[in-house]
Coordinates of C-alpha atoms in Angstrom, one line a residue:
Chain A
M130 CA 20.7 -40.3 35.3
D131 CA 22.9 -37.2 35.4
F132 CA 24.1 -38.1 31.9
Y133 CA 20.5 -37.8 30.6
F134 CA 20.0 -34.5 32.4
G135 CA 23.2 -33.4 30.9
L136 CA 21.9 -34.3 27.4
L137 CA 18.7 -32.5 28.1
Q138 CA 20.7 -29.4 29.0
I139 CA 22.6 -29.6 25.7
F140 CA 19.3 -30.0 23.8
G141 CA 18.0 -26.9 25.6
V142 CA 20.8 -24.5 24.9
H143 CA 21.1 -25.7 21.3
T144 CA 17.4 -25.2 20.9
L145 CA 17.9 -21.6 21.9
L146 CA 20.8 -21.3 19.5
G147 CA 18.7 -22.8 16.7
L148 CA 15.7 -20.6 17.5
S149 CA 17.9 -17.5 17.2
A150 CA 18.8 -18.6 13.7
Y151 CA 15.2 -19.5 13.0
V152 CA 14.0 -15.9 13.6
V153 CA 16.6 -14.5 11.2
L154 CA 16.0 -17.3 8.6
L155 CA 12.3 -16.4 8.5
T156 CA 13.2 -13.2 6.8
G157 CA 15.3 -15.2 4.3
Q158 CA 18.7 -14.3 5.8
V159 CA 21.2 -17.0 6.3
S160 CA 23.2 -15.7 9.3
M161 CA 26.5 -17.3 10.4
A162 CA 26.8 -14.8 13.2
Q163 CA 24.7 -16.7 15.7
A164 CA 27.7 -18.4 17.3
G165 CA 29.3 -15.0 17.7
F166 CA 26.1 -13.8 19.5
Y167 CA 26.1 -16.9 21.6
A168 CA 29.7 -16.2 22.6
I169 CA 28.8 -12.6 23.6
G170 CA 25.9 -13.9 25.7
A171 CA 28.1 -16.5 27.3
Y172 CA 30.9 -14.1 28.3
T173 CA 28.5 -11.4 29.4
A174 CA 26.4 -13.6 31.6
G175 CA 29.5 -15.3 33.0
A176 CA 30.9 -11.9 33.9
G177 CA 27.6 -11.1 35.5
T178 CA 27.5 -14.0 38.0
A179 CA 31.2 -14.9 38.4
M180 CA 32.7 -11.4 38.4
F181 CA 30.0 -9.2 39.8
G182 CA 28.0 -11.8 41.8
I183 CA 24.5 -11.1 40.4
H184 CA 21.7 -13.6 40.2
I185 CA 21.5 -16.0 37.2
L186 CA 18.2 -14.7 35.9
P187 CA 19.2 -11.0 35.6
A188 CA 22.6 -12.1 34.3
I189 CA 21.2 -14.0 31.3
I190 CA 18.6 -11.3 30.6
V191 CA 21.4 -8.7 30.6
A192 CA 23.4 -11.0 28.4
G193 CA 20.4 -11.2 26.0
L194 CA 20.0 -7.5 25.9
V195 CA 23.7 -6.7 25.4
T196 CA 23.7 -9.2 22.5
A197 CA 20.5 -7.8 21.1
V198 CA 22.1 -4.3 20.9
I199 CA 25.2 -5.7 19.2
A200 CA 23.1 -7.7 16.8
C201 CA 21.1 -4.6 16.0
I202 CA 24.2 -2.6 15.3
V203 CA 25.7 -5.4 13.2
G204 CA 22.4 -5.9 11.4
F205 CA 22.4 -2.5 9.7
P206 CA 25.5 -2.9 7.5
A207 CA 25.3 -6.7 7.3
L208 CA 21.7 -6.9 6.0
R209 CA 22.5 -4.6 3.1
V210 CA 24.0 -7.6 1.4
K211 CA 22.2 -10.7 0.5
G212 CA 22.7 -14.4 0.0
L213 CA 26.3 -15.7 -0.1
M214 CA 27.7 -12.2 0.6
L215 CA 25.6 -12.1 3.8
V216 CA 27.0 -15.6 4.8
V217 CA 30.5 -14.3 4.3
A218 CA 29.9 -11.0 6.1
T219 CA 28.3 -12.7 9.1
L220 CA 30.9 -15.4 9.1
A221 CA 33.6 -12.7 9.3
F222 CA 31.7 -11.1 12.2
G223 CA 31.6 -14.4 14.1
E224 CA 35.3 -14.9 13.7
M225 CA 35.9 -11.3 14.8
V226 CA 33.9 -12.0 18.0
R227 CA 35.8 -15.3 18.6
L228 CA 39.2 -13.5 18.2
F229 CA 38.1 -10.7 20.4
F230 CA 37.5 -13.2 23.2
F231 CA 40.7 -15.0 22.3
N232 CA 42.5 -11.8 23.2
L233 CA 40.4 -10.6 26.0
T234 CA 41.9 -10.6 29.4
W235 CA 39.9 -8.9 32.1
Q236 CA 40.0 -10.4 35.6
V237 CA 38.8 -9.2 39.0
D238 CA 39.6 -10.4 42.5
R239 CA 36.8 -12.4 44.0
G240 CA 37.6 -13.8 47.5
G241 CA 41.3 -14.1 46.7
E242 CA 40.8 -15.7 43.4
L243 CA 41.2 -14.1 40.0
V244 CA 38.1 -14.6 37.9
G245 CA 37.2 -13.4 34.4
P246 CA 38.2 -14.0 30.8
N247 CA 41.8 -14.8 30.5
G248 CA 42.7 -14.8 26.8
A249 CA 43.3 -18.2 25.3
E250 CA 42.8 -19.8 28.7
G251 CA 39.2 -18.9 28.5
F252 CA 36.8 -17.9 31.2
R253 CA 36.9 -20.4 34.1
S254 CA 34.9 -20.8 37.3
I255 CA 31.5 -19.7 36.1
R256 CA 30.2 -21.7 39.1
Y257 CA 26.9 -20.1 39.9
F258 CA 25.0 -23.3 39.9
P259 CA 27.2 -25.4 42.2
E260 CA 27.9 -22.5 44.5
H261 CA 24.2 -21.9 45.0
G262 CA 23.5 -25.6 45.5
W263 CA 21.5 -26.2 42.3
E264 CA 21.1 -29.9 41.5
V265 CA 21.5 -31.1 38.0
W266 CA 17.7 -31.4 37.6
H267 CA 17.2 -27.9 38.9
V268 CA 19.5 -26.6 36.2
T269 CA 17.8 -28.7 33.5
A270 CA 14.3 -27.5 34.6
F271 CA 15.6 -23.9 34.6
I272 CA 17.0 -24.3 31.0
W273 CA 13.8 -25.8 29.7
A274 CA 11.7 -23.2 31.4
V275 CA 13.6 -20.6 29.5
V276 CA 13.3 -22.6 26.3
I277 CA 9.6 -22.9 26.7
V278 CA 9.1 -19.2 27.4
V279 CA 11.1 -18.4 24.2
M280 CA 9.2 -21.0 22.1
V281 CA 5.8 -19.7 23.3
A282 CA 6.9 -16.2 22.6
L283 CA 8.0 -17.0 19.1
W284 CA 4.9 -19.1 18.4
W285 CA 2.7 -16.2 19.5
V286 CA 4.6 -13.7 17.4
D287 CA 4.0 -16.0 14.5
R288 CA 0.3 -15.5 14.9
T289 CA 0.6 -11.7 14.9
R290 CA 1.1 -9.5 11.9
A291 CA 4.8 -9.2 12.7
G292 CA 5.2 -13.0 12.1
A293 CA 3.4 -12.8 8.8
V294 CA 5.5 -9.8 7.8
L295 CA 8.7 -11.8 8.6
R296 CA 7.6 -14.6 6.4
A297 CA 6.5 -12.2 3.6
V298 CA 9.9 -10.6 3.6
G299 CA 11.5 -14.1 3.5
H300 CA 9.3 -15.1 0.6
D301 CA 9.8 -12.1 -1.7
E302 CA 11.7 -9.0 -0.8
T303 CA 10.6 -7.0 -3.9
A304 CA 7.0 -7.6 -3.3
A305 CA 7.4 -6.9 0.4
Q306 CA 8.9 -3.5 -0.5
S307 CA 6.2 -2.8 -3.0
I308 CA 3.5 -3.1 -0.3
G309 CA 5.2 -0.6 1.9
L310 CA 7.3 -2.7 4.2
N311 CA 10.6 -1.2 5.4
L312 CA 12.9 -4.1 4.7
T313 CA 15.8 -2.8 6.7
A314 CA 13.6 -2.3 9.8
V315 CA 12.1 -5.8 9.4
K316 CA 15.4 -7.5 8.9
V317 CA 17.3 -5.7 11.6
G318 CA 14.3 -6.3 13.9
A319 CA 14.6 -10.1 13.3
M320 CA 18.4 -9.9 13.7
T321 CA 17.9 -8.1 17.1
A322 CA 15.4 -10.6 18.3
G323 CA 17.7 -13.4 17.2
G324 CA 20.6 -11.8 19.0
F325 CA 18.5 -11.6 22.2
I326 CA 17.7 -15.3 22.0
A327 CA 21.3 -16.3 21.2
G328 CA 22.5 -14.2 24.1
L329 CA 20.1 -16.0 26.5
G330 CA 21.3 -19.3 25.1
G331 CA 25.0 -18.4 25.4
G332 CA 24.5 -17.1 28.9
I333 CA 22.9 -20.3 30.1
Y334 CA 25.5 -22.4 28.2
A335 CA 28.3 -20.7 30.0
H336 CA 26.8 -21.7 33.4
T337 CA 26.2 -25.3 32.4
V338 CA 29.8 -25.9 31.4
T339 CA 31.4 -23.5 34.0
H340 CA 34.4 -23.0 31.6
I341 CA 34.1 -21.3 28.2
E342 CA 36.8 -20.6 25.7
H343 CA 36.9 -19.0 22.3
G344 CA 37.4 -22.3 20.3
V345 CA 33.8 -23.5 21.1
F346 CA 32.2 -20.5 19.3
G347 CA 33.7 -21.2 15.9
V348 CA 32.4 -21.9 12.4
L349 CA 31.2 -25.4 13.5
L350 CA 28.8 -24.0 16.1
A351 CA 27.6 -21.3 13.6
T352 CA 26.9 -24.1 11.1
F353 CA 24.9 -26.1 13.7
A354 CA 22.9 -22.9 14.6
I355 CA 21.7 -22.4 11.0
A356 CA 21.4 -26.2 10.3
Y357 CA 18.7 -26.6 13.0
P358 CA 16.0 -24.4 11.4
I359 CA 17.0 -25.4 7.9
L360 CA 16.8 -29.1 8.7
G361 CA 13.7 -28.7 10.9
G362 CA 11.8 -26.5 8.5
L363 CA 10.4 -23.0 8.9
G364 CA 6.8 -24.1 9.6
S365 CA 7.0 -23.5 13.3
V366 CA 9.4 -23.4 16.2
F367 CA 8.8 -27.2 16.7
G368 CA 10.8 -27.9 13.5
T369 CA 13.9 -26.5 15.2
V370 CA 13.4 -28.5 18.3
I371 CA 13.0 -31.7 16.3
A372 CA 16.1 -30.9 14.4
V373 CA 18.1 -30.4 17.6
L374 CA 16.9 -33.7 18.9
F375 CA 17.7 -35.3 15.6
I376 CA 21.2 -33.9 15.3
Q377 CA 22.3 -33.8 19.0
G378 CA 20.3 -36.7 20.2
F379 CA 20.3 -39.2 17.4
L380 CA 23.2 -38.3 15.2
I381 CA 25.7 -37.3 17.8
E382 CA 24.7 -39.2 20.9
G383 CA 22.6 -42.1 19.5
L384 CA 25.2 -43.1 17.0
R385 CA 28.2 -42.9 19.4
F386 CA 28.5 -46.7 19.4
L387 CA 29.5 -46.6 15.7
G388 CA 32.8 -45.0 16.6
D389 CA 34.6 -43.4 13.7
W390 CA 31.8 -44.4 11.3
R391 CA 29.6 -41.9 13.0
S392 CA 31.0 -38.8 11.3
L393 CA 30.6 -40.5 7.9
L394 CA 27.0 -41.4 8.6
F395 CA 26.3 -38.0 10.1
G396 CA 26.8 -36.2 6.8
A397 CA 25.0 -38.9 4.9
L398 CA 21.9 -38.8 7.1
I399 CA 21.6 -35.1 6.9
V400 CA 21.8 -35.3 3.1
L401 CA 19.2 -38.1 3.2
A402 CA 16.9 -36.1 5.5
M403 CA 17.1 -33.0 3.3
N404 CA 16.4 -35.1 0.2
L405 CA 13.4 -36.9 1.7
R406 CA 12.1 -33.7 3.3
P407 CA 13.4 -30.8 1.2
T408 CA 11.4 -28.2 3.2
G409 CA 12.6 -29.5 6.5
L410 CA 11.6 -32.3 8.8
L411 CA 8.3 -30.6 9.7
G412 CA 7.9 -28.8 6.4
E413 CA 7.0 -25.2 5.7
H414 CA 3.7 -25.1 7.4
A415 CA 2.7 -25.2 11.0
P416 CA 1.6 -28.7 12.2
R417 CA -2.1 -29.1 11.5
W418 CA -3.1 -29.5 15.1
F419 CA -1.8 -26.0 15.9
R420 CA -3.4 -24.3 13.0
R421 CA -6.3 -22.0 13.6
R422 CA -9.7 -23.5 12.7
K423 CA -11.1 -22.1 9.5
T424 CA -13.4 -19.2 10.0
G425 CA -14.8 -18.8 6.5
S426 CA -18.5 -18.5 6.4
E427 CA -20.0 -21.3 4.4
P428 CA -23.1 -19.6 2.8
L429 CA -20.9 -17.1 1.1
E430 CA -19.0 -19.8 -0.7
L431 CA -22.1 -20.7 -2.7
K432 CA -22.9 -17.2 -3.6
E433 CA -19.4 -16.5 -4.8
A434 CA -18.8 -19.5 -6.9
N435 CA -17.9 -17.7 -10.1
Chain B
M106 CA -2.2 14.5 -9.1
L107 CA 0.6 12.2 -10.1
T108 CA 3.2 14.1 -12.2
L109 CA 6.3 12.9 -13.9
E110 CA 8.6 15.7 -14.8
N111 CA 11.3 15.1 -17.4
L112 CA 11.9 11.7 -16.1
S113 CA 14.9 9.7 -17.5
K114 CA 16.5 6.4 -16.6
L115 CA 19.8 5.2 -18.1
F116 CA 20.9 1.6 -17.9
G117 CA 24.5 1.8 -18.9
G118 CA 24.2 3.6 -22.3
V119 CA 20.6 2.6 -22.9
R120 CA 17.9 5.3 -22.3
A121 CA 15.1 3.1 -21.0
V122 CA 13.0 6.1 -20.2
D123 CA 13.9 9.3 -22.0
D124 CA 12.7 12.7 -20.8
V125 CA 9.1 11.6 -20.1
S126 CA 6.6 14.1 -18.6
L127 CA 3.1 13.1 -17.7
T128 CA 0.3 14.4 -15.6
I129 CA -2.3 11.9 -14.4
R130 CA -5.5 13.5 -13.0
E131 CA -7.3 12.6 -9.9
G132 CA -9.9 9.9 -10.6
E133 CA -9.0 8.9 -14.1
I134 CA -7.9 5.7 -15.6
F135 CA -4.8 6.5 -17.5
G136 CA -3.3 4.1 -20.0
L137 CA 0.4 3.8 -20.8
I138 CA 1.1 1.8 -23.9
G139 CA 3.9 1.1 -26.3
P140 CA 5.7 -1.7 -28.0
N141 CA 7.8 -4.2 -26.0
G142 CA 10.8 -2.6 -24.4
S143 CA 9.5 0.9 -24.8
G144 CA 10.0 1.7 -21.1
K145 CA 6.6 1.2 -19.6
S146 CA 7.6 -1.1 -16.8
T147 CA 10.6 1.0 -16.1
T148 CA 8.3 4.0 -15.7
I149 CA 6.3 2.2 -13.1
N150 CA 9.4 1.1 -11.3
L151 CA 10.5 4.8 -11.2
I152 CA 7.2 5.9 -9.8
T153 CA 7.2 3.2 -7.1
G154 CA 10.9 3.7 -6.3
L155 CA 12.2 0.3 -7.3
Y156 CA 14.5 2.3 -9.5
T157 CA 16.0 5.7 -8.9
P158 CA 15.6 8.1 -11.9
T159 CA 18.8 9.4 -13.5
T160 CA 17.2 12.8 -13.9
G161 CA 13.7 14.2 -13.4
K162 CA 11.2 13.9 -10.6
V163 CA 8.0 12.3 -9.6
T164 CA 5.4 14.2 -7.5
L165 CA 2.1 13.2 -6.0
D166 CA -0.1 16.2 -5.1
G167 CA 2.9 18.4 -5.1
H168 CA 4.9 16.2 -2.7
D169 CA 8.2 15.2 -4.3
L170 CA 8.5 11.4 -4.2
T171 CA 11.8 11.2 -6.0
A172 CA 14.0 10.8 -2.9
M173 CA 11.6 8.7 -1.0
A174 CA 12.1 5.0 -0.2
Q175 CA 9.5 2.6 -1.5
H176 CA 7.8 2.1 1.9
E177 CA 7.4 5.9 2.2
R178 CA 5.8 6.1 -1.2
T179 CA 3.3 3.5 -0.1
S180 CA 2.2 5.6 2.8
M181 CA 2.0 8.6 0.4
G182 CA -0.6 6.5 -1.5
V183 CA 1.2 4.7 -4.3
A184 CA 0.5 1.0 -4.8
R185 CA 1.3 -1.4 -7.7
T186 CA 1.0 -4.9 -9.1
F187 CA 3.6 -6.8 -11.0
Q188 CA 3.7 -8.1 -14.6
N189 CA 4.8 -11.5 -13.3
I190 CA 2.6 -11.9 -10.2
R191 CA 4.5 -11.6 -6.9
L192 CA 2.4 -12.9 -4.1
F193 CA 3.5 -14.3 -0.7
G194 CA 2.8 -17.9 -1.6
N195 CA 3.7 -19.0 1.9
L196 CA 0.9 -17.0 3.5
T197 CA -2.8 -17.3 3.3
V198 CA -5.0 -15.2 1.1
A199 CA -6.1 -13.1 4.0
Q200 CA -2.6 -12.8 5.4
N201 CA -1.4 -11.4 2.1
L202 CA -3.8 -8.5 2.5
W203 CA -2.9 -8.2 6.2
V204 CA 0.8 -7.7 5.7
A205 CA 0.0 -5.0 3.1
Q206 CA -1.8 -2.7 5.4
N207 CA 0.9 -0.1 5.4
G208 CA -1.0 3.0 4.3
H209 CA -0.9 6.4 5.9
E210 CA -3.8 5.9 8.2
Q211 CA -2.8 2.4 9.1
R212 CA 0.7 3.5 10.1
R213 CA -0.8 5.8 12.7
A214 CA -2.0 2.9 14.8
H215 CA -0.1 2.2 18.0
F216 CA 3.1 0.2 17.4
L217 CA 1.9 -2.8 19.5
A218 CA -1.6 -2.8 17.9
R219 CA 0.0 -2.6 14.4
W220 CA 2.5 -5.3 14.7
F221 CA 1.6 -7.6 17.6
K222 CA -2.1 -8.0 17.5
A223 CA -3.0 -11.5 16.5
G224 CA -5.9 -12.3 14.3
G225 CA -6.0 -8.9 12.5
E226 CA -6.4 -10.7 9.2
H227 CA -10.1 -10.8 10.1
G228 CA -10.5 -7.1 10.2
P229 CA -13.4 -5.3 8.5
D230 CA -11.2 -3.8 5.8
I231 CA -9.8 -7.2 4.9
E232 CA -13.2 -8.7 4.8
E233 CA -14.4 -6.0 2.5
L234 CA -11.5 -6.4 0.2
L235 CA -11.9 -10.2 0.1
R236 CA -15.5 -9.7 -1.0
F237 CA -14.6 -7.1 -3.5
S238 CA -12.1 -9.5 -5.0
Q239 CA -14.4 -12.5 -4.8
L240 CA -11.8 -14.3 -2.8
H241 CA -13.8 -14.6 0.5
S242 CA -14.3 -18.3 0.2
K243 CA -10.5 -18.8 -0.3
R244 CA -9.4 -16.6 2.5
D245 CA -7.6 -19.4 4.5
L246 CA -6.0 -21.0 1.5
Q247 CA -2.2 -20.7 0.9
A248 CA -1.8 -18.0 -1.8
N249 CA 0.2 -20.4 -4.0
A250 CA -2.8 -22.8 -4.1
L251 CA -4.9 -20.3 -6.1
S252 CA -5.6 -20.4 -9.8
F253 CA -3.9 -17.9 -12.1
G254 CA -6.9 -15.6 -12.2
E255 CA -7.4 -15.6 -8.5
M256 CA -3.7 -14.8 -8.0
R257 CA -4.2 -11.7 -10.2
R258 CA -7.2 -10.7 -8.2
L259 CA -5.4 -11.2 -4.9
E260 CA -2.4 -9.2 -6.1
M261 CA -4.7 -6.3 -7.0
A262 CA -6.5 -6.6 -3.7
R263 CA -3.2 -6.6 -1.9
A264 CA -2.2 -3.4 -3.6
L265 CA -5.5 -1.9 -2.5
A266 CA -5.0 -3.0 1.1
S267 CA -2.9 0.1 1.9
N268 CA -5.7 2.4 0.8
P269 CA -3.7 3.9 -2.1
R270 CA -4.6 7.1 -3.9
V271 CA -3.1 5.8 -7.2
L272 CA -2.8 2.2 -8.3
L273 CA -0.2 1.2 -10.9
L274 CA -1.2 -2.0 -12.8
D275 CA 1.5 -3.6 -14.8
E276 CA -0.1 -5.7 -17.5
P277 CA -3.0 -7.1 -15.4
A278 CA -4.5 -8.8 -18.5
A279 CA -1.4 -10.8 -19.4
G280 CA -2.4 -14.4 -19.8
A281 CA -6.1 -13.6 -19.5
S282 CA -8.8 -14.8 -21.9
Q283 CA -11.2 -12.3 -23.6
E284 CA -13.8 -13.2 -21.0
D285 CA -11.4 -12.6 -18.1
A286 CA -10.4 -9.3 -19.7
Q287 CA -14.0 -8.2 -19.7
L288 CA -14.3 -9.0 -16.0
L289 CA -10.9 -7.2 -15.4
A290 CA -12.2 -4.1 -17.1
E291 CA -15.2 -4.0 -14.8
R292 CA -12.9 -4.6 -11.8
I293 CA -10.6 -1.7 -12.8
R294 CA -13.6 0.6 -13.2
A295 CA -14.8 -0.6 -9.7
V296 CA -11.4 0.3 -8.3
R297 CA -11.7 3.8 -9.9
D298 CA -15.1 4.1 -8.3
R299 CA -13.6 3.5 -4.9
G300 CA -11.8 6.8 -5.5
V301 CA -8.5 5.3 -6.6
T302 CA -6.7 6.8 -9.6
V303 CA -5.4 4.0 -12.0
L304 CA -2.4 4.0 -14.2
L305 CA -2.7 1.0 -16.5
I306 CA 0.0 -0.6 -18.6
E307 CA -1.4 -3.1 -21.0
H308 CA -0.8 -4.8 -24.3
M309 CA -4.4 -5.9 -24.8
M310 CA -5.6 -2.9 -26.9
E311 CA -9.2 -3.7 -26.6
L312 CA -9.0 -3.4 -22.9
V313 CA -7.0 -0.2 -22.9
M314 CA -9.1 1.6 -25.5
G315 CA -12.3 0.5 -23.8
I316 CA -11.7 1.7 -20.3
T317 CA -9.1 4.5 -20.2
D318 CA -9.9 8.2 -20.1
R319 CA -6.5 9.2 -21.6
I320 CA -3.5 7.4 -23.0
A321 CA 0.2 8.1 -23.4
V322 CA 2.3 6.1 -25.9
L323 CA 6.0 5.4 -25.3
N324 CA 8.4 4.3 -27.9
F325 CA 12.1 3.7 -27.2
G326 CA 11.6 5.4 -23.9
R327 CA 10.2 8.6 -25.3
K328 CA 6.6 9.8 -25.1
I329 CA 5.4 10.0 -28.7
A330 CA 1.7 10.7 -28.1
E331 CA -0.8 11.6 -25.5
G332 CA -4.6 12.0 -25.6
S333 CA -7.9 10.3 -25.6
P334 CA -8.1 6.7 -26.9
A335 CA -9.6 8.0 -30.2
E336 CA -6.9 10.6 -30.7
V337 CA -4.1 8.2 -30.0
Q338 CA -5.5 5.6 -32.4
M339 CA -5.4 8.2 -35.2
N340 CA -1.9 9.4 -34.4
E341 CA 0.5 8.9 -37.2
D342 CA 3.6 8.5 -35.0
V343 CA 1.8 5.8 -33.0
R344 CA 0.9 3.9 -36.0
A345 CA 4.4 4.1 -37.3
A346 CA 5.8 2.9 -33.9
Y347 CA 3.5 -0.1 -33.9
L348 CA 4.1 -0.9 -37.6
G349 CA 7.8 -0.6 -37.0
G350 CA 8.3 -3.8 -35.0
S351 CA 5.1 -5.6 -34.1
H352 CA 1.8 -7.0 -35.2
K353 CA 0.0 -4.9 -32.7
N354 CA -0.8 -2.3 -35.3
E355 CA -3.8 -4.3 -36.6
E356 CA -5.2 -4.5 -33.2
L357 CA -4.7 -0.8 -32.6
V358 CA -6.6 0.1 -35.8
H359 CA -9.4 -2.2 -35.3
A360 CA -9.9 -1.9 -31.6

């Protein structure tokens, strides 16, 4: 049973990672910096509970906020470039973060034991959950509670003008500028929100594994982060969730029995999925049952038939 | 109200716009014509801020727009449409208008009300614009599902959603039939009657000569004539310009 709870935890933190890339991708920006933000969140929240003994909830919120501030600062120069150049710039940022934590040694004495990031050794003993007697299912429920809060928040934002503006910028920047939208503000705003979500996800991730080290937060993780919303489609947050289940659940766990053949099939299945559903598994539009009912007034339609 | 002073734009060694000065008066429909490649679209791009002029300046009611970013010009009251329609095809018709509410008055709304109020695409201003553009019955359709003519109407409505003082129309009749052009002319007049000054770039001479109050003619980036439609049609330089490289001369004379 614990195995399945463990899986659900992985799905949960990866959903947060994917959603952080989803927000940025809505504005048309392919960001490879999400793994870096995730790392910042992980180390910050880990430091919060393991080194300073604060509660998990404020720890991950602080992690989210710190990451959001960094994402905002990174956003200004990074979002001046587009397309491939942005991919390269954000990739470089991600590596910079990884190397920063590779070299970071900062330990404090907690009850006779040194805790904190220790360079290449990583950050061990982020043991908030076991120390406070959380069962596996408690942790799983906590993670999914956070995931659901974030999903509801994003789903709600999508129904506001801010959501429409994000999609407008993603569709056509020139047109968006011509109608008076401040592209920099919109893009940096999306990057900041994405940073917050990645920070939350990283913060939780650090506590589920208790030991984090720089190698985890590399290019592969950044690729997963951006693959989720691309594979799932930008119609709604559910696309990202479906993509996480598809990749983490089906391709990585479900096909484990195939042994070495799995990696081969993994690539092939993603290519197949993108060919069959070029706009993502759930497509570009929100699922029908979540769409607002039409409000157009019928009599006018007759009058206006031109 | 809208003034261009000695405006020039160089692309490499090419003078796309060369020392153009114009004054567009409040409430008029002003035509900007010229053969292909004469710098008309570049002029619009300089006014909206898509391009930065090499020299010269653009002012609106005495406010210098030249150094302003595009979104600042929108709140000053400048709006435009594009020669090749640029809608947000992934949004609904009503949402296309909703995201464009970035005018001066609209910016003064509270931050949360402006950005995080759901359902604002049903606001009275949007309803009114949808009716004005005869798109009310299509309000919940994706914009990329519209017909060509509807797309043109929506783009103009979107430009009006920020309550602009001056509207720049870049070849709104391109691809339109004679009949559509007639409807377009009425629509442009209706826009003017809403109190919006119109700068119209157009190749369809019949349309331009029929609805504009004054016209300026560009050729190779330079202004070669300015005046009423009748004056411009009689101008020797204008005739020579159109004779020089295009068949449009015939249209010009007979329009």
